[in-house]
Amino acid sequence: MRLVIGNKRYSSWSLRPWLALAHHGLPFEEILIPLYRDGSKEAILRHSPSGKVPTLIDGGTTVWDSLAILEYLAERFPDLALWPRDAARRALARSIAAEIHSGFTALRNELPMDLAPPTPGQARSAAAEADIARVTAIWRQCREAAGAEGPFLFGAFGAADCMYAPVVIRLDRYRVPLDPACRAYADAVLGLPAMRRWVEAGLAEPWVLTF
């Protein structure tokens, strides 16, 4: 398999499927294309019909969009249980994954993905605060249901955690206060060896963007 991604420092969409592959030790070739540079779009189009990252190429199959790639991996490697095996939990996991995939515009705009710690104390709009409140409510709901089954949203690390991993980074880097349950969840995600590798590589990248 080959995974086409953008800058690790900034590409939240690229992180999601990369984390699923790397955490579970699946063999894949990483193709990193720096974004927002001359020729970036053309380089991506050589791999992806959408002209966007990420894109997974598995033999003759090409899958683009983070959530679509996670669904593909869940079908391709069912033993990984990227989605909960229980039907009700699986429905919840897919619902919250779709919610973060399509919403939270204010959070995205005001707390852009950046692995380097930004200037603290930046004001946030009421819309961004509402997004943060919704995210943390989702985390608490899932963690309360998971109980002692593991530190992630549904106990074991899965696709829903991949979808929320960039939000964990955002809330951590922008020093958003978290209650103990959400802080414990965030720390579990940030402590994953694969996540640490991503952050270390992203901080070492030579490309710096200004928002």
PDB file of N, CA, C and O in Angstrom, residues 55-132:
ATOM      1  N   THR A  55      -4.537  10.143   0.030  1.00  0.00           N
ATOM      2  CA  THR A  55      -5.009   9.143  -0.923  1.00  0.00           C
ATOM      3  C   THR A  55      -4.275   7.838  -0.641  1.00  0.00           C
ATOM      4  O   THR A  55      -3.059   7.844  -0.449  1.00  0.00           O
ATOM      5  N   LEU A  56      -5.017   6.752  -0.589  1.00  0.00           N
ATOM      6  CA  LEU A  56      -4.435   5.429  -0.393  1.00  0.00           C
ATOM      7  C   LEU A  56      -4.483   4.680  -1.714  1.00  0.00           C
ATOM      8  O   LEU A  56      -5.528   4.634  -2.372  1.00  0.00           O
ATOM      9  N   ILE A  57      -3.359   4.092  -2.101  1.00  0.00           N
ATOM     10  CA  ILE A  57      -3.276   3.275  -3.315  1.00  0.00           C
ATOM     11  C   ILE A  57      -2.890   1.865  -2.879  1.00  0.00           C
ATOM     12  O   ILE A  57      -1.821   1.649  -2.293  1.00  0.00           O
ATOM     13  N   ASP A  58      -3.781   0.934  -3.148  1.00  0.00           N
ATOM     14  CA  ASP A  58      -3.575  -0.457  -2.748  1.00  0.00           C
ATOM     15  C   ASP A  58      -3.733  -1.323  -3.996  1.00  0.00           C
ATOM     16  O   ASP A  58      -4.840  -1.691  -4.371  1.00  0.00           O
ATOM     17  N   GLY A  59      -2.594  -1.600  -4.651  1.00  0.00           N
ATOM     18  CA  GLY A  59      -2.664  -2.318  -5.918  1.00  0.00           C
ATOM     19  C   GLY A  59      -3.396  -1.476  -6.941  1.00  0.00           C
ATOM     20  O   GLY A  59      -3.044  -0.336  -7.202  1.00  0.00           O
ATOM     21  N   GLY A  60      -4.483  -2.025  -7.488  1.00  0.00           N
ATOM     22  CA  GLY A  60      -5.258  -1.294  -8.474  1.00  0.00           C
ATOM     23  C   GLY A  60      -6.379  -0.464  -7.887  1.00  0.00           C
ATOM     24  O   GLY A  60      -7.193   0.094  -8.621  1.00  0.00           O
ATOM     25  N   THR A  61      -6.445  -0.381  -6.559  1.00  0.00           N
ATOM     26  CA  THR A  61      -7.516   0.364  -5.891  1.00  0.00           C
ATOM     27  C   THR A  61      -6.983   1.681  -5.356  1.00  0.00           C
ATOM     28  O   THR A  61      -5.956   1.710  -4.671  1.00  0.00           O
ATOM     29  N   THR A  62      -7.668   2.766  -5.660  1.00  0.00           N
ATOM     30  CA  THR A  62      -7.317   4.086  -5.143  1.00  0.00           C
ATOM     31  C   THR A  62      -8.484   4.608  -4.321  1.00  0.00           C
ATOM     32  O   THR A  62      -9.635   4.607  -4.779  1.00  0.00           O
ATOM     33  N   VAL A  63      -8.180   5.027  -3.102  1.00  0.00           N
ATOM     34  CA  VAL A  63      -9.212   5.550  -2.197  1.00  0.00           C
ATOM     35  C   VAL A  63      -8.751   6.915  -1.703  1.00  0.00           C
ATOM     36  O   VAL A  63      -7.624   7.051  -1.219  1.00  0.00           O
ATOM     37  N   TRP A  64      -9.617   7.908  -1.822  1.00  0.00           N
ATOM     38  CA  TRP A  64      -9.258   9.236  -1.314  1.00  0.00           C
ATOM     39  C   TRP A  64     -10.308   9.670  -0.299  1.00  0.00           C
ATOM     40  O   TRP A  64     -11.394   9.124  -0.244  1.00  0.00           O
ATOM     41  N   ASP A  65      -9.937  10.628   0.526  1.00  0.00           N
ATOM     42  CA  ASP A  65     -10.731  11.117   1.658  1.00  0.00           C
ATOM     43  C   ASP A  65     -10.429  10.257   2.896  1.00  0.00           C
ATOM     44  O   ASP A  65     -10.461   9.022   2.844  1.00  0.00           O
ATOM     45  N   SER A  66     -10.142  10.951   3.997  1.00  0.00           N
ATOM     46  CA  SER A  66      -9.723  10.265   5.223  1.00  0.00           C
ATOM     47  C   SER A  66     -10.706   9.208   5.693  1.00  0.00           C
ATOM     48  O   SER A  66     -10.324   8.071   6.008  1.00  0.00           O
ATOM     49  N   LEU A  67     -11.976   9.578   5.767  1.00  0.00           N
ATOM     50  CA  LEU A  67     -12.966   8.643   6.297  1.00  0.00           C
ATOM     51  C   LEU A  67     -13.166   7.459   5.360  1.00  0.00           C
ATOM     52  O   LEU A  67     -13.306   6.318   5.812  1.00  0.00           O
ATOM     53  N   ALA A  68     -13.146   7.711   4.054  1.00  0.00           N
ATOM     54  CA  ALA A  68     -13.276   6.611   3.094  1.00  0.00           C
ATOM     55  C   ALA A  68     -12.104   5.640   3.221  1.00  0.00           C
ATOM     56  O   ALA A  68     -12.280   4.418   3.115  1.00  0.00           O
ATOM     57  N   ILE A  69     -10.912   6.169   3.459  1.00  0.00           N
ATOM     58  CA  ILE A  69      -9.740   5.300   3.618  1.00  0.00           C
ATOM     59  C   ILE A  69      -9.884   4.452   4.876  1.00  0.00           C
ATOM     60  O   ILE A  69      -9.585   3.246   4.874  1.00  0.00           O
ATOM     61  N   LEU A  70     -10.348   5.049   5.963  1.00  0.00           N
ATOM     62  CA  LEU A  70     -10.537   4.283   7.197  1.00  0.00           C
ATOM     63  C   LEU A  70     -11.578   3.179   6.997  1.00  0.00           C
ATOM     64  O   LEU A  70     -11.409   2.059   7.491  1.00  0.00           O
ATOM     65  N   GLU A  71     -12.638   3.485   6.271  1.00  0.00           N
ATOM     66  CA  GLU A  71     -13.644   2.453   5.981  1.00  0.00           C
ATOM     67  C   GLU A  71     -13.034   1.331   5.136  1.00  0.00           C
ATOM     68  O   GLU A  71     -13.298   0.147   5.364  1.00  0.00           O
ATOM     69  N   TYR A  72     -12.210   1.709   4.168  1.00  0.00           N
ATOM     70  CA  TYR A  72     -11.561   0.706   3.322  1.00  0.00           C
ATOM     71  C   TYR A  72     -10.648  -0.185   4.158  1.00  0.00           C
ATOM     72  O   TYR A  72     -10.658  -1.424   4.010  1.00  0.00           O
ATOM     73  N   LEU A  73      -9.866   0.420   5.034  1.00  0.00           N
ATOM     74  CA  LEU A  73      -8.960  -0.352   5.871  1.00  0.00           C
ATOM     75  C   LEU A  73      -9.729  -1.275   6.814  1.00  0.00           C
ATOM     76  O   LEU A  73      -9.299  -2.402   7.089  1.00  0.00           O
ATOM     77  N   ALA A  74     -10.874  -0.797   7.314  1.00  0.00           N
ATOM     78  CA  ALA A  74     -11.685  -1.629   8.206  1.00  0.00           C
ATOM     79  C   ALA A  74     -12.187  -2.872   7.470  1.00  0.00           C
ATOM     80  O   ALA A  74     -12.255  -3.970   8.052  1.00  0.00           O
ATOM     81  N   GLU A  75     -12.535  -2.727   6.205  1.00  0.00           N
ATOM     82  CA  GLU A  75     -12.978  -3.875   5.415  1.00  0.00           C
ATOM     83  C   GLU A  75     -11.809  -4.773   5.005  1.00  0.00           C
ATOM     84  O   GLU A  75     -11.921  -5.999   5.001  1.00  0.00           O
ATOM     85  N   ARG A  76     -10.694  -4.136   4.675  1.00  0.00           N
ATOM     86  CA  ARG A  76      -9.518  -4.886   4.198  1.00  0.00           C
ATOM     87  C   ARG A  76      -8.867  -5.677   5.326  1.00  0.00           C
ATOM     88  O   ARG A  76      -8.344  -6.763   5.115  1.00  0.00           O
ATOM     89  N   PHE A  77      -8.907  -5.141   6.539  1.00  0.00           N
ATOM     90  CA  PHE A  77      -8.263  -5.782   7.692  1.00  0.00           C
ATOM     91  C   PHE A  77      -9.272  -5.896   8.837  1.00  0.00           C
ATOM     92  O   PHE A  77      -9.156  -5.205   9.856  1.00  0.00           O
ATOM     93  N   PRO A  78     -10.265  -6.761   8.711  1.00  0.00           N
ATOM     94  CA  PRO A  78     -11.321  -6.845   9.728  1.00  0.00           C
ATOM     95  C   PRO A  78     -10.820  -7.237  11.113  1.00  0.00           C
ATOM     96  O   PRO A  78     -11.434  -6.868  12.126  1.00  0.00           O
ATOM     97  N   ASP A  79      -9.713  -7.961  11.194  1.00  0.00           N
ATOM     98  CA  ASP A  79      -9.202  -8.381  12.500  1.00  0.00           C
ATOM     99  C   ASP A  79      -8.736  -7.201  13.346  1.00  0.00           C
ATOM    100  O   ASP A  79      -8.614  -7.321  14.574  1.00  0.00           O
ATOM    101  N   LEU A  80      -8.474  -6.051  12.713  1.00  0.00           N
ATOM    102  CA  LEU A  80      -8.039  -4.879  13.480  1.00  0.00           C
ATOM    103  C   LEU A  80      -9.179  -4.254  14.268  1.00  0.00           C
ATOM    104  O   LEU A  80      -8.927  -3.495  15.209  1.00  0.00           O
ATOM    105  N   ALA A  81     -10.406  -4.554  13.879  1.00  0.00           N
ATOM    106  CA  ALA A  81     -11.589  -3.992  14.554  1.00  0.00           C
ATOM    107  C   ALA A  81     -11.476  -2.468  14.677  1.00  0.00           C
ATOM    108  O   ALA A  81     -11.608  -1.899  15.761  1.00  0.00           O
ATOM    109  N   LEU A  82     -11.243  -1.810  13.545  1.00  0.00           N
ATOM    110  CA  LEU A  82     -11.166  -0.349  13.558  1.00  0.00           C
ATOM    111  C   LEU A  82     -12.483   0.280  14.004  1.00  0.00           C
ATOM    112  O   LEU A  82     -12.494   1.381  14.564  1.00  0.00           O
ATOM    113  N   TRP A  83     -13.588  -0.383  13.725  1.00  0.00           N
ATOM    114  CA  TRP A  83     -14.881   0.013  14.271  1.00  0.00           C
ATOM    115  C   TRP A  83     -15.284  -0.992  15.346  1.00  0.00           C
ATOM    116  O   TRP A  83     -14.942  -2.178  15.237  1.00  0.00           O
ATOM    117  N   PRO A  84     -15.998  -0.565  16.381  1.00  0.00           N
ATOM    118  CA  PRO A  84     -16.410  -1.523  17.423  1.00  0.00           C
ATOM    119  C   PRO A  84     -17.210  -2.672  16.840  1.00  0.00           C
ATOM    120  O   PRO A  84     -17.978  -2.503  15.883  1.00  0.00           O
ATOM    121  N   ARG A  85     -17.053  -3.843  17.411  1.00  0.00           N
ATOM    122  CA  ARG A  85     -17.770  -5.008  16.909  1.00  0.00           C
ATOM    123  C   ARG A  85     -19.250  -4.970  17.307  1.00  0.00           C
ATOM    124  O   ARG A  85     -20.098  -5.493  16.589  1.00  0.00           O
ATOM    125  N   ASP A  86     -19.558  -4.372  18.450  1.00  0.00           N
ATOM    126  CA  ASP A  86     -20.947  -4.234  18.877  1.00  0.00           C
ATOM    127  C   ASP A  86     -21.669  -3.256  17.946  1.00  0.00           C
ATOM    128  O   ASP A  86     -21.172  -2.159  17.661  1.00  0.00           O
ATOM    129  N   ALA A  87     -22.861  -3.634  17.474  1.00  0.00           N
ATOM    130  CA  ALA A  87     -23.567  -2.842  16.466  1.00  0.00           C
ATOM    131  C   ALA A  87     -23.916  -1.442  16.968  1.00  0.00           C
ATOM    132  O   ALA A  87     -23.778  -0.453  16.231  1.00  0.00           O
ATOM    133  N   ALA A  88     -24.384  -1.337  18.219  1.00  0.00           N
ATOM    134  CA  ALA A  88     -24.771  -0.027  18.751  1.00  0.00           C
ATOM    135  C   ALA A  88     -23.555   0.880  18.901  1.00  0.00           C
ATOM    136  O   ALA A  88     -23.606   2.072  18.544  1.00  0.00           O
ATOM    137  N   ARG A  89     -22.471   0.332  19.395  1.00  0.00           N
ATOM    138  CA  ARG A  89     -21.248   1.124  19.524  1.00  0.00           C
ATOM    139  C   ARG A  89     -20.683   1.493  18.158  1.00  0.00           C
ATOM    140  O   ARG A  89     -20.157   2.589  17.976  1.00  0.00           O
ATOM    141  N   ARG A  90     -20.778   0.572  17.221  1.00  0.00           N
ATOM    142  CA  ARG A  90     -20.288   0.856  15.873  1.00  0.00           C
ATOM    143  C   ARG A  90     -21.082   2.002  15.243  1.00  0.00           C
ATOM    144  O   ARG A  90     -20.521   2.881  14.580  1.00  0.00           O
ATOM    145  N   ALA A  91     -22.387   2.016  15.463  1.00  0.00           N
ATOM    146  CA  ALA A  91     -23.221   3.105  14.939  1.00  0.00           C
ATOM    147  C   ALA A  91     -22.823   4.434  15.571  1.00  0.00           C
ATOM    148  O   ALA A  91     -22.750   5.464  14.883  1.00  0.00           O
ATOM    149  N   LEU A  92     -22.567   4.426  16.877  1.00  0.00           N
ATOM    150  CA  LEU A  92     -22.138   5.646  17.552  1.00  0.00           C
ATOM    151  C   LEU A  92     -20.779   6.100  17.029  1.00  0.00           C
ATOM    152  O   LEU A  92     -20.568   7.295  16.761  1.00  0.00           O
ATOM    153  N   ALA A  93     -19.867   5.160  16.869  1.00  0.00           N
ATOM    154  CA  ALA A  93     -18.522   5.511  16.391  1.00  0.00           C
ATOM    155  C   ALA A  93     -18.588   6.116  14.992  1.00  0.00           C
ATOM    156  O   ALA A  93     -17.908   7.112  14.697  1.00  0.00           O
ATOM    157  N   ARG A  94     -19.396   5.552  14.136  1.00  0.00           N
ATOM    158  CA  ARG A  94     -19.525   6.092  12.779  1.00  0.00           C
ATOM    159  C   ARG A  94     -20.207   7.461  12.802  1.00  0.00           C
ATOM    160  O   ARG A  94     -19.869   8.342  12.012  1.00  0.00           O
ATOM    161  N   SER A  95     -21.154   7.634  13.695  1.00  0.00           N
ATOM    162  CA  SER A  95     -21.850   8.919  13.787  1.00  0.00           C
ATOM    163  C   SER A  95     -20.911  10.032  14.216  1.00  0.00           C
ATOM    164  O   SER A  95     -20.897  11.123  13.622  1.00  0.00           O
ATOM    165  N   ILE A  96     -20.092   9.775  15.240  1.00  0.00           N
ATOM    166  CA  ILE A  96     -19.202  10.842  15.711  1.00  0.00           C
ATOM    167  C   ILE A  96     -18.058  11.072  14.726  1.00  0.00           C
ATOM    168  O   ILE A  96     -17.549  12.190  14.611  1.00  0.00           O
ATOM    169  N   ALA A  97     -17.673  10.012  13.994  1.00  0.00           N
ATOM    170  CA  ALA A  97     -16.642  10.191  12.967  1.00  0.00           C
ATOM    171  C   ALA A  97     -17.169  11.059  11.830  1.00  0.00           C
ATOM    172  O   ALA A  97     -16.475  11.960  11.340  1.00  0.00           O
ATOM    173  N   ALA A  98     -18.411  10.808  11.419  1.00  0.00           N
ATOM    174  CA  ALA A  98     -19.016  11.624  10.368  1.00  0.00           C
ATOM    175  C   ALA A  98     -19.224  13.055  10.840  1.00  0.00           C
ATOM    176  O   ALA A  98     -19.063  14.004  10.060  1.00  0.00           O
ATOM    177  N   GLU A  99     -19.548  13.222  12.115  1.00  0.00           N
ATOM    178  CA  GLU A  99     -19.773  14.571  12.650  1.00  0.00           C
ATOM    179  C   GLU A  99     -18.492  15.402  12.596  1.00  0.00           C
ATOM    180  O   GLU A  99     -18.512  16.570  12.188  1.00  0.00           O
ATOM    181  N   ILE A 100     -17.363  14.829  12.994  1.00  0.00           N
ATOM    182  CA  ILE A 100     -16.109  15.593  12.949  1.00  0.00           C
ATOM    183  C   ILE A 100     -15.644  15.767  11.510  1.00  0.00           C
ATOM    184  O   ILE A 100     -14.994  16.754  11.161  1.00  0.00           O
ATOM    185  N   HIS A 101     -16.005  14.846  10.645  1.00  0.00           N
ATOM    186  CA  HIS A 101     -15.620  14.924   9.241  1.00  0.00           C
ATOM    187  C   HIS A 101     -16.288  16.102   8.539  1.00  0.00           C
ATOM    188  O   HIS A 101     -15.678  16.756   7.685  1.00  0.00           O
ATOM    189  N   SER A 102     -17.534  16.399   8.913  1.00  0.00           N
ATOM    190  CA  SER A 102     -18.309  17.380   8.157  1.00  0.00           C
ATOM    191  C   SER A 102     -18.571  18.692   8.882  1.00  0.00           C
ATOM    192  O   SER A 102     -19.107  19.626   8.283  1.00  0.00           O
ATOM    193  N   GLY A 103     -18.219  18.777  10.156  1.00  0.00           N
ATOM    194  CA  GLY A 103     -18.589  19.957  10.924  1.00  0.00           C
ATOM    195  C   GLY A 103     -17.431  20.641  11.622  1.00  0.00           C
ATOM    196  O   GLY A 103     -16.282  20.525  11.227  1.00  0.00           O
ATOM    197  N   PHE A 104     -17.768  21.380  12.686  1.00  0.00           N
ATOM    198  CA  PHE A 104     -16.790  22.051  13.536  1.00  0.00           C
ATOM    199  C   PHE A 104     -15.953  23.078  12.765  1.00  0.00           C
ATOM    200  O   PHE A 104     -14.741  23.155  12.925  1.00  0.00           O
ATOM    201  N   THR A 105     -16.630  23.867  11.947  1.00  0.00           N
ATOM    202  CA  THR A 105     -15.938  24.840  11.101  1.00  0.00           C
ATOM    203  C   THR A 105     -15.204  25.887  11.910  1.00  0.00           C
ATOM    204  O   THR A 105     -14.060  26.254  11.589  1.00  0.00           O
ATOM    205  N   ALA A 106     -15.834  26.400  12.958  1.00  0.00           N
ATOM    206  CA  ALA A 106     -15.198  27.447  13.758  1.00  0.00           C
ATOM    207  C   ALA A 106     -13.939  26.929  14.436  1.00  0.00           C
ATOM    208  O   ALA A 106     -12.912  27.617  14.479  1.00  0.00           O
ATOM    209  N   LEU A 107     -13.989  25.713  14.951  1.00  0.00           N
ATOM    210  CA  LEU A 107     -12.810  25.124  15.580  1.00  0.00           C
ATOM    211  C   LEU A 107     -11.681  24.994  14.562  1.00  0.00           C
ATOM    212  O   LEU A 107     -10.525  25.323  14.857  1.00  0.00           O
ATOM    213  N   ARG A 108     -12.011  24.520  13.369  1.00  0.00           N
ATOM    214  CA  ARG A 108     -10.988  24.357  12.331  1.00  0.00           C
ATOM    215  C   ARG A 108     -10.357  25.705  11.966  1.00  0.00           C
ATOM    216  O   ARG A 108      -9.139  25.806  11.800  1.00  0.00           O
ATOM    217  N   ASN A 109     -11.203  26.727  11.807  1.00  0.00           N
ATOM    218  CA  ASN A 109     -10.705  28.028  11.355  1.00  0.00           C
ATOM    219  C   ASN A 109      -9.899  28.758  12.414  1.00  0.00           C
ATOM    220  O   ASN A 109      -8.892  29.412  12.112  1.00  0.00           O
ATOM    221  N   GLU A 110     -10.335  28.666  13.661  1.00  0.00           N
ATOM    222  CA  GLU A 110      -9.705  29.462  14.720  1.00  0.00           C
ATOM    223  C   GLU A 110      -8.583  28.717  15.440  1.00  0.00           C
ATOM    224  O   GLU A 110      -7.727  29.348  16.075  1.00  0.00           O
ATOM    225  N   LEU A 111      -8.584  27.395  15.347  1.00  0.00           N
ATOM    226  CA  LEU A 111      -7.510  26.592  15.929  1.00  0.00           C
ATOM    227  C   LEU A 111      -6.929  25.696  14.835  1.00  0.00           C
ATOM    228  O   LEU A 111      -7.075  24.468  14.876  1.00  0.00           O
ATOM    229  N   PRO A 112      -6.295  26.280  13.825  1.00  0.00           N
ATOM    230  CA  PRO A 112      -5.788  25.467  12.718  1.00  0.00           C
ATOM    231  C   PRO A 112      -4.727  24.477  13.187  1.00  0.00           C
ATOM    232  O   PRO A 112      -4.021  24.719  14.169  1.00  0.00           O
ATOM    233  N   MET A 113      -4.651  23.377  12.488  1.00  0.00           N
ATOM    234  CA  MET A 113      -3.670  22.336  12.815  1.00  0.00           C
ATOM    235  C   MET A 113      -2.254  22.880  12.643  1.00  0.00           C
ATOM    236  O   MET A 113      -1.881  23.372  11.575  1.00  0.00           O
ATOM    237  N   ASP A 114      -1.470  22.822  13.698  1.00  0.00           N
ATOM    238  CA  ASP A 114      -0.067  23.226  13.660  1.00  0.00           C
ATOM    239  C   ASP A 114       0.613  22.529  14.830  1.00  0.00           C
ATOM    240  O   ASP A 114       0.239  22.739  15.985  1.00  0.00           O
ATOM    241  N   LEU A 115       1.601  21.701  14.535  1.00  0.00           N
ATOM    242  CA  LEU A 115       2.268  20.940  15.594  1.00  0.00           C
ATOM    243  C   LEU A 115       3.111  21.825  16.500  1.00  0.00           C
ATOM    244  O   LEU A 115       3.360  21.483  17.653  1.00  0.00           O
ATOM    245  N   ALA A 116       3.574  22.958  15.981  1.00  0.00           N
ATOM    246  CA  ALA A 116       4.344  23.879  16.814  1.00  0.00           C
ATOM    247  C   ALA A 116       3.387  24.649  17.706  1.00  0.00           C
ATOM    248  O   ALA A 116       2.360  25.147  17.246  1.00  0.00           O
ATOM    249  N   PRO A 117       3.684  24.778  19.001  1.00  0.00           N
ATOM    250  CA  PRO A 117       2.773  25.499  19.898  1.00  0.00           C
ATOM    251  C   PRO A 117       2.588  26.946  19.454  1.00  0.00           C
ATOM    252  O   PRO A 117       3.568  27.678  19.297  1.00  0.00           O
ATOM    253  N   PRO A 118       1.349  27.370  19.214  1.00  0.00           N
ATOM    254  CA  PRO A 118       1.102  28.756  18.811  1.00  0.00           C
ATOM    255  C   PRO A 118       1.153  29.699  20.007  1.00  0.00           C
ATOM    256  O   PRO A 118       1.336  29.274  21.146  1.00  0.00           O
ATOM    257  N   THR A 119       0.983  30.980  19.731  1.00  0.00           N
ATOM    258  CA  THR A 119       0.968  31.971  20.803  1.00  0.00           C
ATOM    259  C   THR A 119      -0.229  31.714  21.706  1.00  0.00           C
ATOM    260  O   THR A 119      -1.365  31.661  21.234  1.00  0.00           O
ATOM    261  N   PRO A 120      -0.014  31.547  23.020  1.00  0.00           N
ATOM    262  CA  PRO A 120      -1.141  31.263  23.921  1.00  0.00           C
ATOM    263  C   PRO A 120      -1.997  32.511  24.137  1.00  0.00           C
ATOM    264  O   PRO A 120      -1.590  33.633  23.846  1.00  0.00           O
ATOM    265  N   GLY A 121      -3.187  32.272  24.664  1.00  0.00           N
ATOM    266  CA  GLY A 121      -4.044  33.381  25.044  1.00  0.00           C
ATOM    267  C   GLY A 121      -4.837  33.998  23.917  1.00  0.00           C
ATOM    268  O   GLY A 121      -5.399  35.080  24.071  1.00  0.00           O
ATOM    269  N   GLN A 122      -4.908  33.332  22.762  1.00  0.00           N
ATOM    270  CA  GLN A 122      -5.673  33.878  21.659  1.00  0.00           C
ATOM    271  C   GLN A 122      -7.174  33.756  21.945  1.00  0.00           C
ATOM    272  O   GLN A 122      -7.641  32.729  22.424  1.00  0.00           O
ATOM    273  N   ALA A 123      -7.912  34.815  21.648  1.00  0.00           N
ATOM    274  CA  ALA A 123      -9.350  34.819  21.910  1.00  0.00           C
ATOM    275  C   ALA A 123     -10.064  33.871  20.955  1.00  0.00           C
ATOM    276  O   ALA A 123      -9.657  33.711  19.797  1.00  0.00           O
ATOM    277  N   ARG A 124     -11.125  33.240  21.440  1.00  0.00           N
ATOM    278  CA  ARG A 124     -11.919  32.340  20.611  1.00  0.00           C
ATOM    279  C   ARG A 124     -13.358  32.831  20.563  1.00  0.00           C
ATOM    280  O   ARG A 124     -13.876  33.359  21.543  1.00  0.00           O
ATOM    281  N   SER A 125     -14.003  32.644  19.442  1.00  0.00           N
ATOM    282  CA  SER A 125     -15.386  33.071  19.282  1.00  0.00           C
ATOM    283  C   SER A 125     -16.316  32.130  20.036  1.00  0.00           C
ATOM    284  O   SER A 125     -15.942  31.021  20.437  1.00  0.00           O
ATOM    285  N   ALA A 126     -17.565  32.585  20.196  1.00  0.00           N
ATOM    286  CA  ALA A 126     -18.570  31.744  20.834  1.00  0.00           C
ATOM    287  C   ALA A 126     -18.802  30.473  20.031  1.00  0.00           C
ATOM    288  O   ALA A 126     -19.045  29.392  20.589  1.00  0.00           O
ATOM    289  N   ALA A 127     -18.705  30.581  18.702  1.00  0.00           N
ATOM    290  CA  ALA A 127     -18.891  29.397  17.852  1.00  0.00           C
ATOM    291  C   ALA A 127     -17.790  28.372  18.076  1.00  0.00           C
ATOM    292  O   ALA A 127     -18.047  27.159  18.135  1.00  0.00           O
ATOM    293  N   ALA A 128     -16.550  28.841  18.220  1.00  0.00           N
ATOM    294  CA  ALA A 128     -15.437  27.920  18.477  1.00  0.00           C
ATOM    295  C   ALA A 128     -15.590  27.278  19.853  1.00  0.00           C
ATOM    296  O   ALA A 128     -15.330  26.076  20.019  1.00  0.00           O
ATOM    297  N   GLU A 129     -16.003  28.058  20.836  1.00  0.00           N
ATOM    298  CA  GLU A 129     -16.209  27.502  22.179  1.00  0.00           C
ATOM    299  C   GLU A 129     -17.320  26.457  22.152  1.00  0.00           C
ATOM    300  O   GLU A 129     -17.228  25.430  22.846  1.00  0.00           O
ATOM    301  N   ALA A 130     -18.356  26.696  21.348  1.00  0.00           N
ATOM    302  CA  ALA A 130     -19.433  25.711  21.235  1.00  0.00           C
ATOM    303  C   ALA A 130     -18.930  24.430  20.581  1.00  0.00           C
ATOM    304  O   ALA A 130     -19.311  23.322  20.986  1.00  0.00           O
ATOM    305  N   ASP A 131     -18.065  24.571  19.585  1.00  0.00           N
ATOM    306  CA  ASP A 131     -17.467  23.384  18.956  1.00  0.00           C
ATOM    307  C   ASP A 131     -16.643  22.594  19.957  1.00  0.00           C
ATOM    308  O   ASP A 131     -16.712  21.354  20.008  1.00  0.00           O
ATOM    309  N   ILE A 132     -15.851  23.298  20.747  1.00  0.00           N
ATOM    310  CA  ILE A 132     -15.014  22.628  21.752  1.00  0.00           C
ATOM    311  C   ILE A 132     -15.891  21.904  22.767  1.00  0.00           C
ATOM    312  O   ILE A 132     -15.613  20.757  23.162  1.00  0.00           O
TER     313      ILE A 132
END
